[in-house]
mmCIF file of C-alpha atoms in Angstrom:
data_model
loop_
_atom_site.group_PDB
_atom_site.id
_atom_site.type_symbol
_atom_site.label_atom_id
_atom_site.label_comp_id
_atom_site.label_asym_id
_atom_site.label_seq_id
_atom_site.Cartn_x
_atom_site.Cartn_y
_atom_site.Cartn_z
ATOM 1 C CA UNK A 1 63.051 69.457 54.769
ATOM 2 C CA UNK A 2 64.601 72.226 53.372
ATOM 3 C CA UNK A 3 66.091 73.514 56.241
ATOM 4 C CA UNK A 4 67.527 69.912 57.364
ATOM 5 C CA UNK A 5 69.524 69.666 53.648
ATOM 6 C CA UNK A 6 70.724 73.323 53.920
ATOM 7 C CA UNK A 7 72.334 72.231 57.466
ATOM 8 C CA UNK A 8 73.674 69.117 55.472
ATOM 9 C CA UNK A 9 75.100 70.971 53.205
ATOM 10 C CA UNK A 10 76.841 73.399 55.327
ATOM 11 C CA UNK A 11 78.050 70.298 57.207
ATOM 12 C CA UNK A 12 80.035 69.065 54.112
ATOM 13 C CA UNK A 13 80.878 72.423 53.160
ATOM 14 C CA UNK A 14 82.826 72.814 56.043
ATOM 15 C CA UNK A 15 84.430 69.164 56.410
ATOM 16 C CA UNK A 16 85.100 69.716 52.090
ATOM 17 C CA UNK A 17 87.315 72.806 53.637
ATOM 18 C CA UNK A 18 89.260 70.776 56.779
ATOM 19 C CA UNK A 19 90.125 68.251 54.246
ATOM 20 C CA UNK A 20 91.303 71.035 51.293
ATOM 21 C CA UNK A 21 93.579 72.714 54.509
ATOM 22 C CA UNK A 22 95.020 69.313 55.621
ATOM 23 C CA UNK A 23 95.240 69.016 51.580
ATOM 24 C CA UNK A 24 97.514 71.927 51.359
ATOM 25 C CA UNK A 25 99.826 71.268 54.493
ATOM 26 C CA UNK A 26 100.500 68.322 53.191
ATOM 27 C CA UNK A 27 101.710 70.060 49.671
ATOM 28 C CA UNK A 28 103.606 72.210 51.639
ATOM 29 C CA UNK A 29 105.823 69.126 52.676
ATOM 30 C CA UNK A 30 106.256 67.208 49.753
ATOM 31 C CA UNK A 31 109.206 68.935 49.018
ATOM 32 C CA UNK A 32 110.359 68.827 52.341
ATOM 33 C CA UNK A 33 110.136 65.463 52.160
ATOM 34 C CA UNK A 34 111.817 64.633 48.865
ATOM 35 C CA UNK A 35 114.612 66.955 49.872
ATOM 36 C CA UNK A 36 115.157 64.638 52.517
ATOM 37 C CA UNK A 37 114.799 61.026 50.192
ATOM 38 C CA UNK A 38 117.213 62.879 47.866
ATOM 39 C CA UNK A 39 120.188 63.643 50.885
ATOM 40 C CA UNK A 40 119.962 59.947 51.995
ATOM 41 C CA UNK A 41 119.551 58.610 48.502
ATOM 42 C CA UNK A 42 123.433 57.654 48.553
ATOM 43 C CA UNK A 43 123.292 55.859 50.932
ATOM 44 C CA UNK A 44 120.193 53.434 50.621
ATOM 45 C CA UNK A 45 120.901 50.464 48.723
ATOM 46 C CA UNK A 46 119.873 49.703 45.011
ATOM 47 C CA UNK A 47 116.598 47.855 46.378
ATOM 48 C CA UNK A 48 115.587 50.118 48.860
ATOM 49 C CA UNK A 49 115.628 53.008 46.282
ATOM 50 C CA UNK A 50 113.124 50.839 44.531
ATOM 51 C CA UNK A 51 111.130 50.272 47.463
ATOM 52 C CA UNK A 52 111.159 54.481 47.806
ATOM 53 C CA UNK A 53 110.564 54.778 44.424
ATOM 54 C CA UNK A 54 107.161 52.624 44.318
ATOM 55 C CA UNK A 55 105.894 54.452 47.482
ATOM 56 C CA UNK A 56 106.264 57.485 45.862
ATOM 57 C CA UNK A 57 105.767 56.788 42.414
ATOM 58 C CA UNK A 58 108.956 57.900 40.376
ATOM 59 C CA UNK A 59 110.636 55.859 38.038
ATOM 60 C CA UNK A 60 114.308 54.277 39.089
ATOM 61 C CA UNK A 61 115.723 56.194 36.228
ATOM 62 C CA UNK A 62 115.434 59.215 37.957
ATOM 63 C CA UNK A 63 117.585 58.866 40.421
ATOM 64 C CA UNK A 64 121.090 60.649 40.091
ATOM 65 C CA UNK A 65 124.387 59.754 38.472
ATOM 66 C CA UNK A 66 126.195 60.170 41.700
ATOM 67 C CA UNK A 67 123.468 57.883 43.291
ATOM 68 C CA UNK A 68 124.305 54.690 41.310
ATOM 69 C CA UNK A 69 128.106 55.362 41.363
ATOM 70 C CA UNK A 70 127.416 54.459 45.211
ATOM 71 C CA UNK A 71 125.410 51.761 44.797
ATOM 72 C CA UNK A 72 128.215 50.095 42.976
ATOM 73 C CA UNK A 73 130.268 50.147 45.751
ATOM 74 C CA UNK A 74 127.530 48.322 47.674
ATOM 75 C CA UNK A 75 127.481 45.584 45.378
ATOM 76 C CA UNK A 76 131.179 45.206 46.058
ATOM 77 C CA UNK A 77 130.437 44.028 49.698
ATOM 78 C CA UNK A 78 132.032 45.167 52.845
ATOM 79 C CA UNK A 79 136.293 45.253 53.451
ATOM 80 C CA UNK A 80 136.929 43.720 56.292
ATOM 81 C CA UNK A 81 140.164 44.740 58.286
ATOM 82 C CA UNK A 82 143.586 42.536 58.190
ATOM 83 C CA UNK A 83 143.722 40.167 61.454
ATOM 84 C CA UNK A 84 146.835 39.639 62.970
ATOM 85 C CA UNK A 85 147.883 35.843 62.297
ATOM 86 C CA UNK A 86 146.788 33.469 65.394
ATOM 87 C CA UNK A 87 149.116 30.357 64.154
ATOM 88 C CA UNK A 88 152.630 29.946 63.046
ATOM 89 C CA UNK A 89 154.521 26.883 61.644
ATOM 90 C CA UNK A 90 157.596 26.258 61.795
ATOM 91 C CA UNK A 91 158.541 26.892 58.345
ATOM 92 C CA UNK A 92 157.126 30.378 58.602
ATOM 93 C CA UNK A 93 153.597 29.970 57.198
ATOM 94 C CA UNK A 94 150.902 31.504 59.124
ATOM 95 C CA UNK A 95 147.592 31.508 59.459
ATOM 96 C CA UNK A 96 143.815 33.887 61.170
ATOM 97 C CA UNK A 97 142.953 31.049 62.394
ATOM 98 C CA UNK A 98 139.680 31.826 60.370
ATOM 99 C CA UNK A 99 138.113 29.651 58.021
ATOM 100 C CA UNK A 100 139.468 26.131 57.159
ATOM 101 C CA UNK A 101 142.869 25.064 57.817
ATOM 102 C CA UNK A 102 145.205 25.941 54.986
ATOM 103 C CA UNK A 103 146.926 22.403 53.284
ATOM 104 C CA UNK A 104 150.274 23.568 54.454
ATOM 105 C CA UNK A 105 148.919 23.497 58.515
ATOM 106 C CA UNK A 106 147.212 19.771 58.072
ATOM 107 C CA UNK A 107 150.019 18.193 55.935
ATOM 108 C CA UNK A 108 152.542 20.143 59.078
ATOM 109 C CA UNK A 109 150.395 17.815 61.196
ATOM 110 C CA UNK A 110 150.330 15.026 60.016
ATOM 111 C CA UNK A 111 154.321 15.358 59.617
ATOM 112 C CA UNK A 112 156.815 13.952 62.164
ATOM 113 C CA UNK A 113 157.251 17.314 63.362
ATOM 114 C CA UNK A 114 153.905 18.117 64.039
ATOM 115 C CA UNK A 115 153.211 14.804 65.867
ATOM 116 C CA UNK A 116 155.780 15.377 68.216
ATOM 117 C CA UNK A 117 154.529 19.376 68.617
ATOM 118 C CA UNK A 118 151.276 18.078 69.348
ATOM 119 C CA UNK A 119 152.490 15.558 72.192
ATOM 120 C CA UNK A 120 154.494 18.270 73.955
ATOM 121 C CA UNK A 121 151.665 20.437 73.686
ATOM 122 C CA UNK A 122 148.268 18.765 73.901
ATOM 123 C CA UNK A 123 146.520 21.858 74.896
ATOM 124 C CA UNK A 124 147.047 23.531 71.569
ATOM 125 C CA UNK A 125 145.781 22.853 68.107
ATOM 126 C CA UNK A 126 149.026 24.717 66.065
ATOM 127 C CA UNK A 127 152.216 26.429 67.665
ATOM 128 C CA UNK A 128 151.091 30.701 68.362
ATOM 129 C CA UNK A 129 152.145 32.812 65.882
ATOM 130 C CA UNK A 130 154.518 35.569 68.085
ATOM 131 C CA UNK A 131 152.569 37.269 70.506
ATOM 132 C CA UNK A 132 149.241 35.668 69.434
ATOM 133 C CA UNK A 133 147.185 34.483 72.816
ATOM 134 C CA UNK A 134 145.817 31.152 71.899
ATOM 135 C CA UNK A 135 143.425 29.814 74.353
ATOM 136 C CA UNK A 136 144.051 26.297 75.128
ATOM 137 C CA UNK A 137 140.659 23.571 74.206
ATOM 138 C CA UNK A 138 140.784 21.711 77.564
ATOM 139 C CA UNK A 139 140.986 25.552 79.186
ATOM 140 C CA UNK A 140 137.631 26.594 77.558
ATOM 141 C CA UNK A 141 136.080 22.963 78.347
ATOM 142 C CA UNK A 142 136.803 23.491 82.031
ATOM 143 C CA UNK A 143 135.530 27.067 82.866
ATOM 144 C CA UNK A 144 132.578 26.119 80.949
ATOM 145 C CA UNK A 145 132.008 22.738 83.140
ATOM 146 C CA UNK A 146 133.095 25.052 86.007
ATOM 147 C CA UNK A 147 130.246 27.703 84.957
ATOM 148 C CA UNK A 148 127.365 25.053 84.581
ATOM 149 C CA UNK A 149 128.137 23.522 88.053
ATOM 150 C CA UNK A 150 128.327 27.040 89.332
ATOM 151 C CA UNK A 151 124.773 27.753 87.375
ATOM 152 C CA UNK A 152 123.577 24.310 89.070
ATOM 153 C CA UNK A 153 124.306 25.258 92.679
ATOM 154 C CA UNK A 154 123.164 29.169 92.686
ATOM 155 C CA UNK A 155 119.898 27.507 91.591
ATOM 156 C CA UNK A 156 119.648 25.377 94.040
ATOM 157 C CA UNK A 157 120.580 27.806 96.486
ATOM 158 C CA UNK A 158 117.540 29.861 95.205
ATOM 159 C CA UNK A 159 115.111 27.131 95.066
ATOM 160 C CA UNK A 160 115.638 25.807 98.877
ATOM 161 C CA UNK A 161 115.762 29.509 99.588
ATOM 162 C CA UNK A 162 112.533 30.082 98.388
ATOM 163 C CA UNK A 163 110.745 27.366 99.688
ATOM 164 C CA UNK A 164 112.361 27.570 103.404
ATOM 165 C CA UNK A 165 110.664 31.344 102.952
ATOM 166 C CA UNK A 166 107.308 29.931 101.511
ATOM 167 C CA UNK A 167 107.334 27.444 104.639
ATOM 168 C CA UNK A 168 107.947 29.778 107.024
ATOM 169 C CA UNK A 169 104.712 32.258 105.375
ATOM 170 C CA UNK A 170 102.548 28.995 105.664
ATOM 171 C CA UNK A 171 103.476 27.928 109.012
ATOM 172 C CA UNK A 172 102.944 31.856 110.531
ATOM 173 C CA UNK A 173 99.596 32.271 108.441
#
């Protein structure tokens, strides 16, 4: 019996030891590690930071000066580029296209001038601004019925294809 607990106890000796090595790497990259969460630290957002600091158990005050000046410039939200106006009125107000229609546009429709634009030019929803391509709404409506009948026979196609090639397997089996 004695023998049988010494062996036991070598046993654990020796897993006690794997375990203090593995231990020790593992110190050996904590600050590896944190010099890593400290370069990125500008650029994670306020929350993630949080989520960082929970999993690794430091406080949010910790984190540097230079840190939260950048997270203040998240909070400010993304700048979009400018976008070339799409539409152009007559009087010289334009518009993205983006976004609701500005007052000026629907009031320039409902006008005697836009009336008559919009007979001469049923295709369009408001005159191009210079050089803007606007794609005309009947346009889009017919290369999209065009694509679906397109869709409709390739399928077919495929389908009596298939089974001519299934009847043929049946007949020669």
């Amino acid at each position: 019996m004695a023998l049988t607990t010494l062996k036991s106890l070598n046993a654990e000796i020796k897993q006690l030891e794997a375990q203090k090595k593995l231990v020790e790497k593992r110190d050996g990259e904590v600050p590896k590690a944190l010099a890593v969460l400290q370069r990125y630290a500008e650029v994670l957002t306020p929350s993630q930071r949080r989520q960082v600091a929970r999993i690794v158990g430091e406080t949010i005050e910790a984190t540097s000066a230079r840190a939260r000046k950048v997270s203040k410039s998240f909070l400010k939200g993304r700048k979009l580029g400018a976008v070339a106006p799409k539409y152009r009125l007559p009087t010289g107000e334009t518009w993205t296209g983006r976004g609701l229609s500005p007052k000026a546009f629907s009031a320039w429709a409902k006008s005697a001038a836009g009336k008559a634009w919009a007979k001469a030019n049923p295709d369009a929803k408001f005159p191009p601004a210079d050089g803007a391509k606007v794609a005309a709404p009947v346009v889009k409506k017919a290369a999209k019925k065009a694509m679906k009948v397109a869709k409709k026979v390739a399928r077919k196609a495929v389908t009596k294809s298939t089974k001519a090639a299934s009847r043929k397997a049946a007949k020669k089996a």
